[in-house]
Short mmCIF file of C-alpha atoms and ligand atoms in Angstrom, two decimals:
data_model
loop_
_atom_site.label_atom_id
_atom_site.label_comp_id
_atom_site.label_asym_id
_atom_site.label_seq_id
_atom_site.Cartn_x
_atom_site.Cartn_y
_atom_site.Cartn_z
CA MET A 7 37.39 12.09 0.67
CA SER A 8 34.08 11.82 3.03
CA THR A 9 33.03 8.72 5.84
CA VAL A 10 29.50 8.14 5.41
CA LEU A 11 26.90 6.19 7.91
CA ILE A 12 24.06 4.84 5.93
CA LEU A 13 21.37 3.62 8.55
CA GLY A 14 19.25 0.30 7.23
CA ALA A 15 22.38 -0.84 5.40
CA ALA A 16 21.23 -3.80 3.88
CA SER A 17 18.05 -2.92 1.55
CA ASP A 18 18.65 -2.00 -1.85
CA VAL A 19 18.40 1.33 -1.31
CA ALA A 20 21.13 1.75 1.11
CA MET A 21 23.35 -0.64 -1.40
CA ALA A 22 22.78 1.65 -3.97
CA CYS A 23 23.79 5.04 -2.00
CA ALA A 24 26.76 2.86 -0.44
CA ASN A 25 27.88 2.26 -4.29
CA GLU A 26 27.86 5.64 -5.00
CA TYR A 27 29.23 7.12 -2.47
CA ALA A 28 32.23 4.49 -2.35
CA LYS A 29 32.83 4.44 -6.36
CA LYS A 30 33.75 8.06 -5.57
CA GLY A 31 36.04 6.98 -2.87
CA ASN A 32 34.26 7.22 0.43
CA ASN A 33 34.91 5.43 3.78
CA LEU A 34 31.28 3.94 4.73
CA PHE A 35 29.73 2.45 7.68
CA LEU A 36 26.68 0.36 7.07
CA GLY A 37 24.60 0.14 10.21
CA GLY A 38 21.84 -2.27 10.52
CA ARG A 39 20.20 -5.78 11.65
CA ASN A 40 21.86 -7.69 9.31
CA MET A 41 25.12 -8.50 9.75
CA ASP A 42 26.32 -11.58 7.79
CA GLN A 43 24.46 -9.80 4.94
CA LEU A 44 26.37 -6.25 6.15
CA ALA A 45 29.67 -8.24 5.91
CA ILE A 46 29.26 -9.92 2.84
CA ASN A 47 28.65 -5.80 1.20
CA ALA A 48 30.72 -4.64 2.96
CA ASN A 49 33.42 -6.42 1.73
CA ASP A 50 32.18 -6.62 -1.34
CA LEU A 51 32.51 -1.98 -1.35
CA GLN A 52 35.97 -2.64 -0.02
CA ILE A 53 37.26 -4.75 -2.60
CA ARG A 54 35.95 -2.95 -5.47
CA TYR A 55 36.19 0.53 -4.44
CA GLN A 56 39.20 0.26 -2.37
CA VAL A 57 37.60 2.10 0.62
CA LYS A 58 37.11 1.24 4.11
CA ALA A 59 33.55 -0.15 4.77
CA LYS A 60 32.21 -1.58 7.88
CA ALA A 61 29.46 -3.42 8.88
CA VAL A 62 28.25 -2.08 12.69
CA PHE A 63 24.79 -3.58 14.13
CA PHE A 64 21.83 -0.81 14.57
CA ASP A 65 18.10 -1.55 15.74
CA ALA A 66 16.12 1.68 15.23
CA LEU A 67 13.77 0.21 17.69
CA ALA A 68 16.73 -0.31 20.13
CA PHE A 69 16.49 3.87 21.30
CA ASP A 70 17.53 3.17 24.85
CA THR A 71 21.40 2.44 22.03
CA HIS A 72 21.16 5.35 19.68
CA ALA A 73 23.76 7.21 21.47
CA ALA A 74 26.55 4.29 22.69
CA PHE A 75 25.74 3.09 19.00
CA TYR A 76 27.16 6.83 17.51
CA GLN A 77 30.07 7.12 20.10
CA GLN A 78 31.20 3.59 19.48
CA LEU A 79 32.10 4.28 15.65
CA GLY A 80 34.95 5.63 16.92
CA GLU A 81 35.06 8.65 13.74
CA ARG A 82 32.12 11.36 12.78
CA PRO A 83 30.91 10.66 9.82
CA ASP A 84 30.31 13.39 7.58
CA ILE A 85 27.22 12.62 6.04
CA THR A 86 24.84 10.35 7.78
CA ILE A 87 21.58 8.04 5.52
CA CYS A 88 18.55 7.62 6.92
CA VAL A 89 17.35 4.94 5.23
CA PHE A 90 15.48 2.18 6.92
CA GLY A 91 11.69 1.90 7.08
CA LEU A 92 8.77 -0.57 7.50
CA LEU A 93 5.62 -0.09 5.44
CA GLY A 94 4.23 -3.39 7.49
CA ASP A 95 0.19 -4.02 6.51
CA GLN A 96 -2.18 -1.61 6.75
CA LYS A 97 -5.04 -3.39 7.37
CA VAL A 98 -3.55 -5.30 10.17
CA SER A 99 -1.80 -2.31 11.55
CA ALA A 100 -5.85 -1.08 12.02
CA THR A 101 -6.90 -3.67 14.33
CA ASN A 102 -3.71 -5.24 15.74
CA TRP A 103 -1.84 -1.90 17.90
CA GLU A 104 1.48 -4.11 18.10
CA GLU A 105 2.09 -3.90 14.15
CA CYS A 106 0.42 -0.48 14.38
CA LYS A 107 3.52 0.61 16.71
CA ARG A 108 6.34 -0.92 14.98
CA VAL A 109 4.96 0.72 12.10
CA ILE A 110 5.08 3.90 13.53
CA GLU A 111 7.93 3.51 15.94
CA SER A 112 10.38 1.73 12.51
CA ASN A 113 9.67 4.83 10.36
CA TYR A 114 9.25 7.48 13.49
CA VAL A 115 10.11 7.38 16.71
CA GLY A 116 13.45 5.19 15.75
CA ALA A 117 14.77 7.71 13.02
CA VAL A 118 14.11 10.92 15.50
CA SER A 119 15.76 8.95 18.22
CA ILE A 120 19.20 8.26 16.65
CA LEU A 121 19.31 11.78 14.24
CA ASN A 122 19.11 13.44 17.50
CA VAL A 123 22.11 12.31 18.58
CA VAL A 124 23.84 12.99 15.17
CA ALA A 125 22.05 16.18 15.06
CA ASN A 126 23.23 17.26 18.54
CA ASP A 127 27.09 15.83 17.44
CA TYR A 128 26.61 17.93 13.95
CA GLU A 129 25.24 21.47 15.45
CA ARG A 130 28.57 21.30 17.81
CA VAL A 131 31.15 20.92 15.65
CA LYS A 132 28.92 23.00 12.61
CA GLN A 133 29.55 20.54 10.16
CA GLY A 134 27.51 17.51 8.93
CA THR A 135 25.11 16.20 7.01
CA ILE A 136 21.63 14.62 7.51
CA VAL A 137 19.66 12.77 5.05
CA GLY A 138 16.29 11.46 5.71
CA ILE A 139 14.57 8.83 2.97
CA SER A 140 10.80 10.26 3.89
CA SER A 141 8.15 9.46 1.36
CA VAL A 142 5.43 10.90 -0.52
CA ALA A 143 3.29 9.09 1.65
CA GLY A 144 3.70 11.43 4.08
CA GLU A 145 2.20 14.56 1.99
CA ARG A 146 -1.94 13.07 2.63
CA GLY A 147 -3.31 10.27 4.52
CA ARG A 148 -4.94 7.48 2.51
CA GLN A 149 -6.98 4.47 3.62
CA SER A 150 -4.89 2.01 1.64
CA ASN A 151 -1.88 3.03 4.12
CA TYR A 152 -2.44 6.13 6.80
CA ILE A 153 0.15 4.23 9.14
CA TYR A 154 3.05 4.27 7.45
CA GLY A 155 2.09 8.01 5.84
CA SER A 156 1.14 9.86 9.06
CA ALA A 157 4.72 7.78 10.40
CA LYS A 158 6.53 9.44 7.32
CA ALA A 159 4.25 12.58 7.62
CA GLY A 160 5.83 13.09 10.79
CA PHE A 161 9.55 12.04 10.03
CA THR A 162 8.77 14.88 7.24
CA ALA A 163 7.96 17.57 9.62
CA TYR A 164 10.66 16.50 11.91
CA LEU A 165 13.54 16.93 8.83
CA SER A 166 11.56 20.44 8.47
CA GLY A 167 12.22 21.29 11.60
CA LEU A 168 15.55 20.26 12.16
CA ARG A 169 16.53 21.74 8.66
CA ASN A 170 15.09 25.09 9.86
CA ARG A 171 16.98 24.61 13.29
CA LEU A 172 20.79 23.87 12.22
CA THR A 173 20.62 26.07 9.03
CA THR A 174 22.57 28.37 10.91
CA SER A 175 25.55 25.73 12.03
CA GLY A 176 26.15 25.10 8.80
CA VAL A 177 24.64 21.62 8.98
CA THR A 178 22.31 20.62 5.83
CA VAL A 179 19.69 18.54 5.37
CA LEU A 180 18.17 16.67 3.25
CA THR A 181 14.59 15.44 2.50
CA VAL A 182 14.19 12.51 -0.13
CA LYS A 183 10.38 11.80 -0.55
CA PRO A 184 10.22 9.09 -2.98
CA GLY A 185 7.69 8.15 -4.80
CA PHE A 186 7.44 4.36 -6.08
CA ILE A 187 10.66 2.13 -6.08
CA TYR A 188 11.42 -0.85 -7.19
CA THR A 189 12.30 -2.48 -3.87
CA LYS A 190 12.10 -5.81 -1.61
CA MET A 191 9.46 -3.58 -0.20
CA THR A 192 7.00 -3.88 -3.17
CA GLU A 193 7.51 -6.77 -4.34
CA GLY A 194 4.61 -7.82 -5.84
CA LEU A 195 3.15 -4.80 -6.04
CA LYS A 196 2.37 -3.73 -9.49
CA LEU A 197 4.22 -0.55 -10.26
CA PRO A 198 3.07 1.96 -12.57
CA LYS A 199 6.62 1.73 -14.77
CA PRO A 200 7.17 5.52 -15.49
CA LEU A 201 6.70 6.19 -12.08
CA THR A 202 8.76 3.84 -10.36
CA ALA A 203 12.34 4.74 -9.19
CA LYS A 204 14.76 1.87 -9.51
CA PRO A 205 17.01 1.83 -6.37
CA GLU A 206 20.25 3.28 -8.35
CA ASP A 207 17.88 6.11 -9.61
CA LEU A 208 17.79 7.40 -5.35
CA GLY A 209 21.56 6.61 -4.90
CA ARG A 210 22.65 9.03 -7.77
CA ALA A 211 19.89 11.35 -7.02
CA ILE A 212 20.45 11.46 -3.19
CA ALA A 213 24.06 12.25 -3.86
CA LYS A 214 23.32 15.04 -6.14
CA ALA A 215 21.04 16.49 -3.86
CA VAL A 216 23.78 16.14 -1.30
CA GLU A 217 26.69 18.20 -3.21
CA LYS A 218 24.28 20.78 -3.88
CA LYS A 219 23.16 21.19 -0.68
CA LYS A 220 19.26 20.85 -1.80
CA ASN A 221 16.59 20.62 0.60
CA VAL A 222 13.90 18.41 -1.00
CA ILE A 223 14.00 16.43 -3.65
CA TYR A 224 11.18 13.56 -5.18
CA VAL A 225 14.06 11.73 -7.14
CA LEU A 226 11.21 11.41 -10.35
CA PRO A 227 10.21 15.30 -10.63
CA ILE A 228 6.72 13.72 -11.98
CA TRP A 229 6.33 12.91 -8.43
CA ARG A 230 6.62 17.24 -6.87
CA LEU A 231 3.33 17.36 -10.01
CA ILE A 232 1.69 14.79 -8.82
CA MET A 233 2.19 15.94 -4.85
CA LEU A 234 0.80 19.58 -5.62
CA ILE A 235 -2.44 18.13 -7.55
CA ILE A 236 -3.24 15.62 -4.48
CA ARG A 237 -2.78 17.72 -2.18
CA THR A 238 -4.89 19.81 -3.31
CA ILE A 239 -8.08 18.02 -4.12
CA PRO A 240 -10.35 19.47 -1.94
CA GLU A 241 -11.31 17.45 1.43
CA GLY A 242 -14.70 16.85 0.42
CA ILE A 243 -13.73 14.78 -2.61
CA PHE A 244 -10.95 13.17 -1.49
CA LYS A 245 -12.45 11.35 1.62
CA LYS A 246 -14.50 9.98 -0.92
CA LEU A 247 -11.53 8.43 -3.33
CA LYS A 248 -10.45 4.95 -3.05
CA LEU A 249 -6.61 5.97 -2.67
N1 NAP B 148 9.84 1.44 -2.13
C1 NAP B 148 9.38 1.80 -2.26
O1 NAP B 148 7.94 1.94 -3.00
C2 NAP B 148 9.76 2.70 -1.47
C3 NAP B 148 8.86 4.47 -1.71
C4 NAP B 148 8.85 5.48 -0.91
C5 NAP B 148 9.61 5.71 -0.15
N2 NAP B 148 10.48 4.60 0.44
C6 NAP B 148 11.54 4.31 2.12
O2 NAP B 148 12.80 3.84 1.32
C7 NAP B 148 13.01 3.58 2.42
C8 NAP B 148 14.09 2.37 1.57
O3 NAP B 148 13.32 1.08 1.43
P1 NAP B 148 13.05 -0.29 0.64
O4 NAP B 148 12.27 -0.07 -0.26
O5 NAP B 148 14.45 -0.18 0.30
O6 NAP B 148 12.77 -0.42 1.64
P2 NAP B 148 13.07 -2.79 2.11
O7 NAP B 148 13.90 -3.59 1.34
O8 NAP B 148 12.16 -2.93 3.14
O9 NAP B 148 14.38 -1.87 3.17
C9 NAP B 148 14.45 -1.53 4.57
C10 NAP B 148 15.30 -1.56 5.15
O10 NAP B 148 15.27 -1.14 6.68
C11 NAP B 148 14.99 -1.96 7.25
N3 NAP B 148 14.75 -1.55 8.66
C12 NAP B 148 13.67 -2.12 9.24
N4 NAP B 148 13.39 -1.94 10.71
C13 NAP B 148 14.47 -1.62 11.23
C14 NAP B 148 15.11 -1.31 12.47
N5 NAP B 148 14.00 -1.68 13.20
N6 NAP B 148 16.28 -1.05 12.52
C15 NAP B 148 17.52 -1.53 11.35
N7 NAP B 148 16.82 -1.18 10.17
C16 NAP B 148 15.68 -1.82 10.14
C17 NAP B 148 15.00 -3.26 7.12
O11 NAP B 148 16.18 -4.24 7.88
P3 NAP B 148 16.16 -5.87 8.23
O12 NAP B 148 17.43 -5.89 6.75
O13 NAP B 148 17.02 -6.01 9.00
O14 NAP B 148 15.00 -6.32 7.72
C18 NAP B 148 15.62 -3.28 5.58
O15 NAP B 148 17.56 -3.29 5.64
C19 NAP B 148 11.98 2.90 3.80
O16 NAP B 148 12.79 4.74 4.45
C20 NAP B 148 10.65 3.30 3.11
O17 NAP B 148 9.61 3.38 3.49
C21 NAP B 148 10.54 3.10 -0.20
#
């Protein structure tokens, strides 16, 4: 039995992960801002699966609170899953620094801030698993979402560095690079069905990848091929594409 800390735990993807771990008898910390929702979710998990589930307040942008947040858990989570993120509005981000900063900080700075704390602790005790949900958007900047994409690119590079640093300490770092997912973030967008995962697909894929100590997963395997093609398009052609 493990204890799992989920950050950004009110989202559909987070709840899919929570369900996946709870049904196998693992205990959970649900970290996020929406305490009412988190308390309902925690209660539901406890009743349904007879596990311990606790809602804990966590704001990814309150960097100064992250060390204390981790300390007050009172128990070291075996697995930490960093789910939070913010798509934002690319057009607004391009002209409004406050929005741009919010997107960068929500997807990159906040994740680095809390995972530094977790990673240092895991390194000290030579165990633990860190999971970061990044995005295929981080693999090549496109005009439609390059502020979000560049923050995710930073997050992907951070997780890669963390894995490289911690591997000799026995700490596992999993990078998750989903394509599209049906969630609140993509509500209203017309998504191609064969390329779009359900939150439950992520829950299952993440639990399986953690068990197998994988390094990087794309969730739907087709995205590995798509991104290979996208990465190999010469820049002279790529820059003229409307992507
Ligand atoms: N949906 C997709 O197509 C897609 C594709 C690739 C990658 N992803 C990534 O997958 C992850 C989950 O996304 P989703 O689609 O489930 O999005 P979502 O429904 O918008 O959920 C994002 C979650 O992040 C939380 N969050 C945002 N800022 C936070 C902060 N400052 N502190 C704490 N929590 C914060 C939100 O909490 P509140 O409820 O408090 O707002 C929300 O629960 C994200 O990292 C996203 O970038 C999504």
